Amino acid sequence: MKKILVTGARGQIGSELVTKLRSIYGDINVIATDIRSSEEEKEKGPFEVVDVTEEKRVFEVAKSYQVDTVMHLAALLSATAEKMPRVAWDINMGGLVNTLEVARELNLQFFTPSSIGAFGPTTPKENTPQDTLQRPTTMYGVNKVAGELLCDYYYERYGVDTRGVRFPGLISYVAPPGGGTTDYAVEIYYEAIKERAYTSYIAEGTYMDMMYMPDALDAIVQLMEADSSKLKHRNAFNITAMSAEPMDFAKAIEKHIPEFKLSFDVDPVRQKIADSWPNSIDSSAAEAEWGFKSNYDINRMTADMLEKIAEKIK
Ligand code: SER
């Protein structure tokens, strides 16, 4: 991994991943691309406007910069995908197959995230195994399972070095997530600082896996740098840092803001999605095959989130 093209570079993961990759591999060796143009991004390093549904454009940019790796992040998240399933199919699956084709043609290493959304109501809910039943009931989940299989296919059939993780809900303060089911776990921190109160659209007692962004970025780099011969799974590894429900966030926030109040106004659409996902997943395959570990539990993450958001919005 020496020269890397990132799609969806202005999204929640991309905006921090590009910074991290540039700190490791050098500014000019990370080509940030997004469908949304940005003058600010162009000042920080190579930036190109790329719509991942246009394969030719992805190919041209990858070829002209002579990249050896593509990290494909551009996608619609679960709640947005439920609002416009056909558009989600076109963007999530079209974008994936296009970038995989470019990786095949130019012999690039390939990363794309899967998600806890790749599981469904019939998947074992507790300590969900790496290899298990995957019958998701959301368009996003259908895209993720198909995507995992497609990445494995490109590896088996064409020898493309595809690698991926099943991310839990990602919590961060740099760029907001958009249209995800786990977004409440980001919003709660902003509202804690601004209003000392938050109304959760996810019900009390709904557990989902979560992870602080620094752990997610470390995981991507570590997996991509891992010895290929040690990887038995590839697409995609379960990884997690915590299993938490809304009250767990409230309790962690109360340690810093004692007057914080959590209330509930459940959104049936996102609640249904959350109920179809695991309560906690087992990351032992990632630990064994490439040494995954997380550094942030809910308390350490909460302290950092509150501090960083307070600085950001003052
Ligand atoms: N955070 C994502 C979502 O909620 C899950 O991958 O859609």
PDB file of C-alpha atoms and ligand atoms in Angstrom:
ATOM      1  CA  MET A   1       0.000   0.000   0.000  1.00  0.00           C
ATOM      2  CA  LYS A   2       1.943   3.010  -1.279  1.00  0.00           C
ATOM      3  CA  LYS A   3      -0.474   5.065  -3.336  1.00  0.00           C
ATOM      4  CA  ILE A   4      -4.114   4.961  -2.389  1.00  0.00           C
ATOM      5  CA  LEU A   5      -7.336   6.167  -4.009  1.00  0.00           C
ATOM      6  CA  VAL A   6     -10.210   6.747  -1.571  1.00  0.00           C
ATOM      7  CA  THR A   7     -13.823   7.037  -2.778  1.00  0.00           C
ATOM      8  CA  GLY A   8     -16.398   8.753  -0.583  1.00  0.00           C
ATOM      9  CA  ALA A   9     -13.518  10.746   0.906  1.00  0.00           C
ATOM     10  CA  ARG A  10     -15.779  13.465   2.311  1.00  0.00           C
ATOM     11  CA  GLY A  11     -18.024  11.041   4.186  1.00  0.00           C
ATOM     12  CA  GLN A  12     -17.889  10.078   7.857  1.00  0.00           C
ATOM     13  CA  ILE A  13     -15.087   7.527   7.490  1.00  0.00           C
ATOM     14  CA  GLY A  14     -13.364   9.061   4.474  1.00  0.00           C
ATOM     15  CA  SER A  15     -12.738  12.492   5.925  1.00  0.00           C
ATOM     16  CA  GLU A  16     -10.708  11.008   8.783  1.00  0.00           C
ATOM     17  CA  LEU A  17      -9.227   8.088   6.874  1.00  0.00           C
ATOM     18  CA  VAL A  18      -7.657  10.390   4.274  1.00  0.00           C
ATOM     19  CA  THR A  19      -5.949  12.417   7.024  1.00  0.00           C
ATOM     20  CA  LYS A  20      -4.669   9.261   8.686  1.00  0.00           C
ATOM     21  CA  LEU A  21      -3.431   7.691   5.458  1.00  0.00           C
ATOM     22  CA  ARG A  22      -1.669  10.937   4.494  1.00  0.00           C
ATOM     23  CA  SER A  23       0.105  11.005   7.859  1.00  0.00           C
ATOM     24  CA  ILE A  24       1.416   7.482   7.206  1.00  0.00           C
ATOM     25  CA  TYR A  25       1.964   7.338   3.443  1.00  0.00           C
ATOM     26  CA  GLY A  26       2.490  11.023   2.577  1.00  0.00           C
ATOM     27  CA  ASP A  27       0.063  13.721   1.394  1.00  0.00           C
ATOM     28  CA  ILE A  28       0.616  13.228  -2.328  1.00  0.00           C
ATOM     29  CA  ASN A  29       0.154   9.468  -2.082  1.00  0.00           C
ATOM     30  CA  VAL A  30      -3.478   9.591  -1.029  1.00  0.00           C
ATOM     31  CA  ILE A  31      -5.963  10.628  -3.717  1.00  0.00           C
ATOM     32  CA  ALA A  32      -9.202  11.755  -2.114  1.00  0.00           C
ATOM     33  CA  THR A  33     -12.275  11.462  -4.348  1.00  0.00           C
ATOM     34  CA  ASP A  34     -15.898  12.302  -3.722  1.00  0.00           C
ATOM     35  CA  ILE A  35     -19.009  13.174  -5.683  1.00  0.00           C
ATOM     36  CA  ARG A  36     -19.064  16.496  -3.813  1.00  0.00           C
ATOM     37  CA  SER A  37     -16.388  18.959  -4.883  1.00  0.00           C
ATOM     38  CA  SER A  38     -14.464  20.940  -2.286  1.00  0.00           C
ATOM     39  CA  GLU A  39     -11.950  23.772  -2.639  1.00  0.00           C
ATOM     40  CA  GLU A  40     -10.777  23.130   0.916  1.00  0.00           C
ATOM     41  CA  GLU A  41      -9.981  19.481   0.133  1.00  0.00           C
ATOM     42  CA  LYS A  42      -7.925  20.498  -2.914  1.00  0.00           C
ATOM     43  CA  GLU A  43      -5.632  22.535  -0.689  1.00  0.00           C
ATOM     44  CA  LYS A  44      -4.876  19.573   1.573  1.00  0.00           C
ATOM     45  CA  GLY A  45      -3.743  17.139  -1.132  1.00  0.00           C
ATOM     46  CA  PRO A  46      -4.793  15.443  -4.375  1.00  0.00           C
ATOM     47  CA  PHE A  47      -8.587  15.624  -4.752  1.00  0.00           C
ATOM     48  CA  GLU A  48     -10.791  14.606  -7.685  1.00  0.00           C
ATOM     49  CA  VAL A  49     -14.534  14.674  -8.191  1.00  0.00           C
ATOM     50  CA  VAL A  50     -15.567  11.088  -8.900  1.00  0.00           C
ATOM     51  CA  ASP A  51     -19.027   9.566  -9.180  1.00  0.00           C
ATOM     52  CA  VAL A  52     -18.480   5.871  -8.466  1.00  0.00           C
ATOM     53  CA  THR A  53     -21.369   4.911 -10.709  1.00  0.00           C
ATOM     54  CA  GLU A  54     -19.188   6.032 -13.656  1.00  0.00           C
ATOM     55  CA  GLU A  55     -16.644   3.243 -14.084  1.00  0.00           C
ATOM     56  CA  LYS A  56     -14.671   5.061 -16.778  1.00  0.00           C
ATOM     57  CA  ARG A  57     -14.055   8.027 -14.506  1.00  0.00           C
ATOM     58  CA  VAL A  58     -12.915   5.790 -11.619  1.00  0.00           C
ATOM     59  CA  PHE A  59     -10.578   4.013 -14.030  1.00  0.00           C
ATOM     60  CA  GLU A  60      -9.120   7.252 -15.449  1.00  0.00           C
ATOM     61  CA  VAL A  61      -8.394   8.733 -12.036  1.00  0.00           C
ATOM     62  CA  ALA A  62      -6.888   5.487 -10.693  1.00  0.00           C
ATOM     63  CA  LYS A  63      -4.751   5.118 -13.796  1.00  0.00           C
ATOM     64  CA  SER A  64      -3.569   8.710 -14.019  1.00  0.00           C
ATOM     65  CA  TYR A  65      -2.384   8.743 -10.408  1.00  0.00           C
ATOM     66  CA  GLN A  66      -0.914   5.228 -10.746  1.00  0.00           C
ATOM     67  CA  VAL A  67      -2.406   4.056  -7.486  1.00  0.00           C
ATOM     68  CA  ASP A  68      -1.791   0.559  -6.129  1.00  0.00           C
ATOM     69  CA  THR A  69      -4.741   0.482  -3.712  1.00  0.00           C
ATOM     70  CA  VAL A  70      -8.373   1.533  -3.735  1.00  0.00           C
ATOM     71  CA  MET A  71     -10.429   2.082  -0.597  1.00  0.00           C
ATOM     72  CA  HIS A  72     -14.025   2.206  -1.682  1.00  0.00           C
ATOM     73  CA  LEU A  73     -16.178   4.004   0.894  1.00  0.00           C
ATOM     74  CA  ALA A  74     -18.838   5.748  -1.216  1.00  0.00           C
ATOM     75  CA  ALA A  75     -22.225   4.292  -0.286  1.00  0.00           C
ATOM     76  CA  LEU A  76     -25.656   5.089   1.127  1.00  0.00           C
ATOM     77  CA  LEU A  77     -26.248   4.064   4.749  1.00  0.00           C
ATOM     78  CA  SER A  78     -29.086   1.920   6.078  1.00  0.00           C
ATOM     79  CA  ALA A  79     -31.892   4.410   6.793  1.00  0.00           C
ATOM     80  CA  THR A  80     -31.353   6.348   3.544  1.00  0.00           C
ATOM     81  CA  ALA A  81     -31.256   3.079   1.619  1.00  0.00           C
ATOM     82  CA  GLU A  82     -34.635   2.129   3.108  1.00  0.00           C
ATOM     83  CA  LYS A  83     -36.074   5.430   1.840  1.00  0.00           C
ATOM     84  CA  MET A  84     -34.853   4.831  -1.714  1.00  0.00           C
ATOM     85  CA  PRO A  85     -33.973   1.173  -2.146  1.00  0.00           C
ATOM     86  CA  ARG A  86     -33.514   1.241  -5.910  1.00  0.00           C
ATOM     87  CA  VAL A  87     -31.142   4.219  -5.767  1.00  0.00           C
ATOM     88  CA  ALA A  88     -29.248   2.445  -2.971  1.00  0.00           C
ATOM     89  CA  TRP A  89     -28.895  -0.656  -5.129  1.00  0.00           C
ATOM     90  CA  ASP A  90     -27.545   1.401  -8.023  1.00  0.00           C
ATOM     91  CA  ILE A  91     -25.061   3.345  -5.919  1.00  0.00           C
ATOM     92  CA  ASN A  92     -23.999   0.645  -3.471  1.00  0.00           C
ATOM     93  CA  MET A  93     -23.773  -2.265  -5.903  1.00  0.00           C
ATOM     94  CA  GLY A  94     -22.944  -0.237  -9.030  1.00  0.00           C
ATOM     95  CA  GLY A  95     -20.181   1.653  -7.230  1.00  0.00           C
ATOM     96  CA  LEU A  96     -18.769  -1.564  -5.811  1.00  0.00           C
ATOM     97  CA  VAL A  97     -18.672  -3.550  -9.025  1.00  0.00           C
ATOM     98  CA  ASN A  98     -17.164  -0.556 -10.864  1.00  0.00           C
ATOM     99  CA  THR A  99     -14.347  -0.100  -8.368  1.00  0.00           C
ATOM    100  CA  LEU A 100     -13.729  -3.859  -8.230  1.00  0.00           C
ATOM    101  CA  GLU A 101     -13.439  -3.899 -12.021  1.00  0.00           C
ATOM    102  CA  VAL A 102     -10.905  -1.069 -11.861  1.00  0.00           C
ATOM    103  CA  ALA A 103      -8.992  -3.001  -9.192  1.00  0.00           C
ATOM    104  CA  ARG A 104      -8.986  -6.068 -11.444  1.00  0.00           C
ATOM    105  CA  GLU A 105      -7.876  -4.151 -14.537  1.00  0.00           C
ATOM    106  CA  LEU A 106      -5.119  -2.226 -12.775  1.00  0.00           C
ATOM    107  CA  ASN A 107      -4.170  -4.957 -10.290  1.00  0.00           C
ATOM    108  CA  LEU A 108      -4.945  -2.924  -7.174  1.00  0.00           C
ATOM    109  CA  GLN A 109      -5.327  -3.958  -3.558  1.00  0.00           C
ATOM    110  CA  PHE A 110      -8.933  -3.357  -2.508  1.00  0.00           C
ATOM    111  CA  PHE A 111     -10.758  -2.415   0.693  1.00  0.00           C
ATOM    112  CA  THR A 112     -14.450  -1.816   1.223  1.00  0.00           C
ATOM    113  CA  PRO A 113     -16.385  -1.849   4.482  1.00  0.00           C
ATOM    114  CA  SER A 114     -19.197  -4.247   5.218  1.00  0.00           C
ATOM    115  CA  SER A 115     -21.335  -3.738   8.307  1.00  0.00           C
ATOM    116  CA  ILE A 116     -23.293  -5.282  11.163  1.00  0.00           C
ATOM    117  CA  GLY A 117     -26.115  -4.538   8.706  1.00  0.00           C
ATOM    118  CA  ALA A 118     -25.038  -7.636   6.778  1.00  0.00           C
ATOM    119  CA  PHE A 119     -26.805  -9.664   9.486  1.00  0.00           C
ATOM    120  CA  GLY A 120     -30.536 -10.127   9.871  1.00  0.00           C
ATOM    121  CA  PRO A 121     -33.242 -11.223  12.283  1.00  0.00           C
ATOM    122  CA  THR A 122     -32.425 -14.924  11.911  1.00  0.00           C
ATOM    123  CA  THR A 123     -28.718 -14.407  12.700  1.00  0.00           C
ATOM    124  CA  PRO A 124     -27.712 -15.422  16.267  1.00  0.00           C
ATOM    125  CA  LYS A 125     -28.058 -12.149  18.211  1.00  0.00           C
ATOM    126  CA  GLU A 126     -25.460 -12.552  20.944  1.00  0.00           C
ATOM    127  CA  ASN A 127     -21.771 -12.927  20.202  1.00  0.00           C
ATOM    128  CA  THR A 128     -22.639 -13.284  16.516  1.00  0.00           C
ATOM    129  CA  PRO A 129     -20.031 -15.605  14.962  1.00  0.00           C
ATOM    130  CA  GLN A 130     -17.802 -14.680  12.016  1.00  0.00           C
ATOM    131  CA  ASP A 131     -19.375 -17.374   9.862  1.00  0.00           C
ATOM    132  CA  THR A 132     -23.108 -17.523  10.372  1.00  0.00           C
ATOM    133  CA  LEU A 133     -26.540 -17.103   8.829  1.00  0.00           C
ATOM    134  CA  GLN A 134     -26.850 -13.815   6.888  1.00  0.00           C
ATOM    135  CA  ARG A 135     -30.382 -13.084   5.730  1.00  0.00           C
ATOM    136  CA  PRO A 136     -30.697  -9.295   6.198  1.00  0.00           C
ATOM    137  CA  THR A 137     -34.088  -7.659   5.699  1.00  0.00           C
ATOM    138  CA  THR A 138     -32.885  -4.184   4.637  1.00  0.00           C
ATOM    139  CA  MET A 139     -31.711  -3.019   1.204  1.00  0.00           C
ATOM    140  CA  TYR A 140     -28.473  -1.894   2.867  1.00  0.00           C
ATOM    141  CA  GLY A 141     -27.986  -5.387   4.302  1.00  0.00           C
ATOM    142  CA  VAL A 142     -28.733  -7.023   0.958  1.00  0.00           C
ATOM    143  CA  ASN A 143     -26.081  -4.738  -0.601  1.00  0.00           C
ATOM    144  CA  LYS A 144     -23.569  -5.588   2.122  1.00  0.00           C
ATOM    145  CA  VAL A 145     -23.993  -9.369   1.862  1.00  0.00           C
ATOM    146  CA  ALA A 146     -23.874  -9.246  -1.929  1.00  0.00           C
ATOM    147  CA  GLY A 147     -20.829  -6.983  -1.613  1.00  0.00           C
ATOM    148  CA  GLU A 148     -19.005  -9.400   0.691  1.00  0.00           C
ATOM    149  CA  LEU A 149     -19.670 -12.227  -1.745  1.00  0.00           C
ATOM    150  CA  LEU A 150     -18.647 -10.139  -4.748  1.00  0.00           C
ATOM    151  CA  CYS A 151     -15.352  -9.188  -3.083  1.00  0.00           C
ATOM    152  CA  ASP A 152     -14.654 -12.838  -2.270  1.00  0.00           C
ATOM    153  CA  TYR A 153     -15.509 -13.688  -5.862  1.00  0.00           C
ATOM    154  CA  TYR A 154     -13.027 -11.161  -7.260  1.00  0.00           C
ATOM    155  CA  TYR A 155     -10.366 -12.622  -4.994  1.00  0.00           C
ATOM    156  CA  GLU A 156     -11.086 -16.248  -5.913  1.00  0.00           C
ATOM    157  CA  ARG A 157     -11.761 -15.671  -9.594  1.00  0.00           C
ATOM    158  CA  TYR A 158      -9.298 -12.910 -10.510  1.00  0.00           C
ATOM    159  CA  GLY A 159      -6.845 -12.830  -7.607  1.00  0.00           C
ATOM    160  CA  VAL A 160      -7.787  -9.250  -6.616  1.00  0.00           C
ATOM    161  CA  ASP A 161      -6.468  -8.737  -3.060  1.00  0.00           C
ATOM    162  CA  THR A 162      -9.833  -7.774  -1.553  1.00  0.00           C
ATOM    163  CA  ARG A 163     -10.170  -7.200   2.182  1.00  0.00           C
ATOM    164  CA  GLY A 164     -12.985  -5.913   4.366  1.00  0.00           C
ATOM    165  CA  VAL A 165     -14.426  -5.555   7.847  1.00  0.00           C
ATOM    166  CA  ARG A 166     -17.971  -5.565   9.165  1.00  0.00           C
ATOM    167  CA  PHE A 167     -18.003  -2.227  10.929  1.00  0.00           C
ATOM    168  CA  PRO A 168     -20.286  -1.639  13.870  1.00  0.00           C
ATOM    169  CA  GLY A 169     -21.817   1.834  14.347  1.00  0.00           C
ATOM    170  CA  LEU A 170     -18.964   4.308  14.043  1.00  0.00           C
ATOM    171  CA  ILE A 171     -18.770   7.240  16.426  1.00  0.00           C
ATOM    172  CA  SER A 172     -16.791  10.339  15.496  1.00  0.00           C
ATOM    173  CA  TYR A 173     -16.759  14.133  15.775  1.00  0.00           C
ATOM    174  CA  VAL A 174     -15.127  15.238  12.484  1.00  0.00           C
ATOM    175  CA  ALA A 175     -17.743  14.602   9.771  1.00  0.00           C
ATOM    176  CA  PRO A 176     -21.317  13.635  10.598  1.00  0.00           C
ATOM    177  CA  PRO A 177     -22.672  10.269   9.486  1.00  0.00           C
ATOM    178  CA  GLY A 178     -25.705  10.573   7.227  1.00  0.00           C
ATOM    179  CA  GLY A 179     -28.755   8.373   7.166  1.00  0.00           C
ATOM    180  CA  GLY A 180     -27.516   5.547   9.377  1.00  0.00           C
ATOM    181  CA  THR A 181     -29.390   3.637  12.065  1.00  0.00           C
ATOM    182  CA  THR A 182     -26.543   3.985  14.568  1.00  0.00           C
ATOM    183  CA  ASP A 183     -26.256   7.793  14.092  1.00  0.00           C
ATOM    184  CA  TYR A 184     -28.008   8.394  17.444  1.00  0.00           C
ATOM    185  CA  ALA A 185     -24.742   7.440  19.145  1.00  0.00           C
ATOM    186  CA  VAL A 186     -23.082  10.437  17.456  1.00  0.00           C
ATOM    187  CA  GLU A 187     -25.982  12.892  17.838  1.00  0.00           C
ATOM    188  CA  ILE A 188     -26.255  12.189  21.570  1.00  0.00           C
ATOM    189  CA  TYR A 189     -22.823  13.754  22.176  1.00  0.00           C
ATOM    190  CA  TYR A 190     -23.556  16.935  20.207  1.00  0.00           C
ATOM    191  CA  GLU A 191     -26.879  17.375  21.992  1.00  0.00           C
ATOM    192  CA  ALA A 192     -25.271  16.644  25.369  1.00  0.00           C
ATOM    193  CA  ILE A 193     -22.924  19.585  24.818  1.00  0.00           C
ATOM    194  CA  LYS A 194     -25.502  21.913  23.258  1.00  0.00           C
ATOM    195  CA  GLU A 195     -28.721  21.081  25.126  1.00  0.00           C
ATOM    196  CA  ARG A 196     -27.742  18.905  28.094  1.00  0.00           C
ATOM    197  CA  ALA A 197     -30.463  16.587  26.758  1.00  0.00           C
ATOM    198  CA  TYR A 198     -31.161  14.182  23.901  1.00  0.00           C
ATOM    199  CA  THR A 199     -34.245  12.453  22.542  1.00  0.00           C
ATOM    200  CA  SER A 200     -33.287   9.072  21.136  1.00  0.00           C
ATOM    201  CA  TYR A 201     -35.036   7.600  18.113  1.00  0.00           C
ATOM    202  CA  ILE A 202     -33.719   4.176  19.162  1.00  0.00           C
ATOM    203  CA  ALA A 203     -35.513   2.544  22.111  1.00  0.00           C
ATOM    204  CA  GLU A 204     -34.051   1.894  25.541  1.00  0.00           C
ATOM    205  CA  GLY A 205     -32.509  -1.576  25.757  1.00  0.00           C
ATOM    206  CA  THR A 206     -31.626  -1.826  22.037  1.00  0.00           C
ATOM    207  CA  TYR A 207     -28.057  -3.066  21.975  1.00  0.00           C
ATOM    208  CA  MET A 208     -25.831  -2.621  18.944  1.00  0.00           C
ATOM    209  CA  ASP A 209     -22.093  -2.825  18.445  1.00  0.00           C
ATOM    210  CA  MET A 210     -20.235   0.470  18.299  1.00  0.00           C
ATOM    211  CA  MET A 211     -16.679   1.693  17.779  1.00  0.00           C
ATOM    212  CA  TYR A 212     -14.781   4.967  18.100  1.00  0.00           C
ATOM    213  CA  MET A 213     -13.354   6.209  14.796  1.00  0.00           C
ATOM    214  CA  PRO A 214      -9.641   5.997  15.766  1.00  0.00           C
ATOM    215  CA  ASP A 215     -10.078   2.248  16.334  1.00  0.00           C
ATOM    216  CA  ALA A 216     -11.864   1.902  12.986  1.00  0.00           C
ATOM    217  CA  LEU A 217      -9.053   3.697  11.128  1.00  0.00           C
ATOM    218  CA  ASP A 218      -6.379   1.612  12.847  1.00  0.00           C
ATOM    219  CA  ALA A 219      -8.290  -1.525  11.877  1.00  0.00           C
ATOM    220  CA  ILE A 220      -8.376  -0.551   8.194  1.00  0.00           C
ATOM    221  CA  VAL A 221      -4.640   0.138   8.036  1.00  0.00           C
ATOM    222  CA  GLN A 222      -3.772  -2.975  10.038  1.00  0.00           C
ATOM    223  CA  LEU A 223      -5.926  -5.236   7.880  1.00  0.00           C
ATOM    224  CA  MET A 224      -4.534  -3.784   4.649  1.00  0.00           C
ATOM    225  CA  GLU A 225      -0.956  -4.203   5.880  1.00  0.00           C
ATOM    226  CA  ALA A 226      -1.574  -7.756   7.184  1.00  0.00           C
ATOM    227  CA  ASP A 227       0.225 -10.721   5.684  1.00  0.00           C
ATOM    228  CA  SER A 228      -2.113 -11.993   2.961  1.00  0.00           C
ATOM    229  CA  SER A 229      -1.265 -15.638   3.645  1.00  0.00           C
ATOM    230  CA  LYS A 230      -2.642 -15.359   7.208  1.00  0.00           C
ATOM    231  CA  LEU A 231      -6.095 -14.212   6.070  1.00  0.00           C
ATOM    232  CA  LYS A 232      -8.641 -16.991   5.944  1.00  0.00           C
ATOM    233  CA  HIS A 233     -11.730 -14.806   5.750  1.00  0.00           C
ATOM    234  CA  ARG A 234     -11.073 -11.547   3.860  1.00  0.00           C
ATOM    235  CA  ASN A 235     -14.648 -10.322   3.194  1.00  0.00           C
ATOM    236  CA  ALA A 236     -15.501  -9.418   5.756  1.00  0.00           C
ATOM    237  CA  PHE A 237     -14.185  -9.603   9.323  1.00  0.00           C
ATOM    238  CA  ASN A 238     -16.425  -8.964  12.344  1.00  0.00           C
ATOM    239  CA  ILE A 239     -14.888  -6.204  14.469  1.00  0.00           C
ATOM    240  CA  THR A 240     -16.297  -4.385  17.496  1.00  0.00           C
ATOM    241  CA  ALA A 241     -15.265  -2.259  20.450  1.00  0.00           C
ATOM    242  CA  MET A 242     -18.438  -2.256  22.566  1.00  0.00           C
ATOM    243  CA  SER A 243     -22.027  -3.419  22.626  1.00  0.00           C
ATOM    244  CA  ALA A 244     -24.175  -0.569  23.920  1.00  0.00           C
ATOM    245  CA  GLU A 245     -27.745   0.730  24.211  1.00  0.00           C
ATOM    246  CA  PRO A 246     -28.851   4.371  24.568  1.00  0.00           C
ATOM    247  CA  MET A 247     -28.796   4.278  28.402  1.00  0.00           C
ATOM    248  CA  ASP A 248     -25.138   3.182  28.354  1.00  0.00           C
ATOM    249  CA  PHE A 249     -24.259   6.382  26.483  1.00  0.00           C
ATOM    250  CA  ALA A 250     -26.369   8.442  28.888  1.00  0.00           C
ATOM    251  CA  LYS A 251     -24.584   6.931  31.910  1.00  0.00           C
ATOM    252  CA  ALA A 252     -21.161   7.579  30.372  1.00  0.00           C
ATOM    253  CA  ILE A 253     -22.155  11.193  29.536  1.00  0.00           C
ATOM    254  CA  GLU A 254     -23.570  11.793  33.054  1.00  0.00           C
ATOM    255  CA  LYS A 255     -20.084  11.262  34.476  1.00  0.00           C
ATOM    256  CA  HIS A 256     -19.122  14.527  32.744  1.00  0.00           C
ATOM    257  CA  ILE A 257     -22.511  16.294  32.545  1.00  0.00           C
ATOM    258  CA  PRO A 258     -24.506  15.172  35.618  1.00  0.00           C
ATOM    259  CA  GLU A 259     -27.663  17.044  34.560  1.00  0.00           C
ATOM    260  CA  PHE A 260     -27.828  15.233  31.158  1.00  0.00           C
ATOM    261  CA  LYS A 261     -31.324  13.952  30.382  1.00  0.00           C
ATOM    262  CA  LEU A 262     -32.120  11.180  27.920  1.00  0.00           C
ATOM    263  CA  SER A 263     -35.653  10.730  26.632  1.00  0.00           C
ATOM    264  CA  PHE A 264     -37.126   8.589  23.867  1.00  0.00           C
ATOM    265  CA  ASP A 265     -39.235   9.159  20.771  1.00  0.00           C
ATOM    266  CA  VAL A 266     -38.768   5.969  18.804  1.00  0.00           C
ATOM    267  CA  ASP A 267     -38.642   6.055  14.999  1.00  0.00           C
ATOM    268  CA  PRO A 268     -40.298   2.793  13.886  1.00  0.00           C
ATOM    269  CA  VAL A 269     -38.268   2.545  10.655  1.00  0.00           C
ATOM    270  CA  ARG A 270     -34.851   2.805  12.260  1.00  0.00           C
ATOM    271  CA  GLN A 271     -35.969   0.786  15.301  1.00  0.00           C
ATOM    272  CA  LYS A 272     -37.002  -2.075  13.012  1.00  0.00           C
ATOM    273  CA  ILE A 273     -33.603  -1.970  11.333  1.00  0.00           C
ATOM    274  CA  ALA A 274     -31.818  -1.930  14.709  1.00  0.00           C
ATOM    275  CA  ASP A 275     -33.928  -4.842  15.958  1.00  0.00           C
ATOM    276  CA  SER A 276     -32.867  -6.907  12.952  1.00  0.00           C
ATOM    277  CA  TRP A 277     -29.152  -6.463  13.747  1.00  0.00           C
ATOM    278  CA  PRO A 278     -27.035  -8.316  16.346  1.00  0.00           C
ATOM    279  CA  ASN A 279     -26.752  -7.187  19.970  1.00  0.00           C
ATOM    280  CA  SER A 280     -23.053  -8.049  20.034  1.00  0.00           C
ATOM    281  CA  ILE A 281     -20.672  -9.591  17.530  1.00  0.00           C
ATOM    282  CA  ASP A 282     -17.648 -11.844  18.000  1.00  0.00           C
ATOM    283  CA  SER A 283     -14.400 -10.422  16.601  1.00  0.00           C
ATOM    284  CA  SER A 284     -12.148 -13.389  17.396  1.00  0.00           C
ATOM    285  CA  ALA A 285     -11.380 -14.195  13.733  1.00  0.00           C
ATOM    286  CA  ALA A 286     -10.053 -10.640  13.173  1.00  0.00           C
ATOM    287  CA  GLU A 287      -8.023 -10.905  16.391  1.00  0.00           C
ATOM    288  CA  ALA A 288      -6.530 -14.249  15.362  1.00  0.00           C
ATOM    289  CA  GLU A 289      -5.892 -13.566  11.665  1.00  0.00           C
ATOM    290  CA  TRP A 290      -4.529 -10.013  11.734  1.00  0.00           C
ATOM    291  CA  GLY A 291      -4.293  -8.921  15.362  1.00  0.00           C
ATOM    292  CA  PHE A 292      -7.350  -6.660  15.584  1.00  0.00           C
ATOM    293  CA  LYS A 293      -7.841  -4.917  18.908  1.00  0.00           C
ATOM    294  CA  SER A 294      -9.718  -1.812  20.045  1.00  0.00           C
ATOM    295  CA  ASN A 295      -8.359   0.829  22.392  1.00  0.00           C
ATOM    296  CA  TYR A 296     -11.497   2.793  23.258  1.00  0.00           C
ATOM    297  CA  ASP A 297     -14.257   1.563  25.551  1.00  0.00           C
ATOM    298  CA  ILE A 298     -17.401   3.667  26.052  1.00  0.00           C
ATOM    299  CA  ASN A 299     -15.933   5.750  28.888  1.00  0.00           C
ATOM    300  CA  ARG A 300     -12.665   6.615  27.180  1.00  0.00           C
ATOM    301  CA  MET A 301     -14.525   7.403  23.956  1.00  0.00           C
ATOM    302  CA  THR A 302     -17.100   9.563  25.776  1.00  0.00           C
ATOM    303  CA  ALA A 303     -14.429  11.666  27.488  1.00  0.00           C
ATOM    304  CA  ASP A 304     -12.741  12.311  24.146  1.00  0.00           C
ATOM    305  CA  MET A 305     -15.960  12.967  22.182  1.00  0.00           C
ATOM    306  CA  LEU A 306     -17.242  15.498  24.730  1.00  0.00           C
ATOM    307  CA  GLU A 307     -13.920  17.304  24.878  1.00  0.00           C
ATOM    308  CA  LYS A 308     -13.503  17.465  21.089  1.00  0.00           C
ATOM    309  CA  ILE A 309     -17.104  18.536  20.375  1.00  0.00           C
ATOM    310  CA  ALA A 310     -16.971  21.236  23.054  1.00  0.00           C
ATOM    311  CA  GLU A 311     -13.838  22.643  21.374  1.00  0.00           C
ATOM    312  CA  LYS A 312     -15.380  22.335  17.914  1.00  0.00           C
ATOM    313  CA  ILE A 313     -18.634  24.175  18.568  1.00  0.00           C
ATOM    314  CA  LYS A 314     -17.492  26.870  20.998  1.00  0.00           C
TER     315      LYS A 314
HETATM  316  N1  SER B   1     -23.706   2.723  10.766  1.00  0.00           N
HETATM  317  C1  SER B   1     -24.362   2.070   9.683  1.00  0.00           C
HETATM  318  C2  SER B   1     -25.790   2.406   9.625  1.00  0.00           C
HETATM  319  O1  SER B   1     -26.348   2.657  10.664  1.00  0.00           O
HETATM  320  C3  SER B   1     -24.230   0.592   9.810  1.00  0.00           C
HETATM  321  O2  SER B   1     -23.259   0.121   9.001  1.00  0.00           O
HETATM  322  O3  SER B   1     -26.351   2.375   8.586  1.00  0.00           O
END
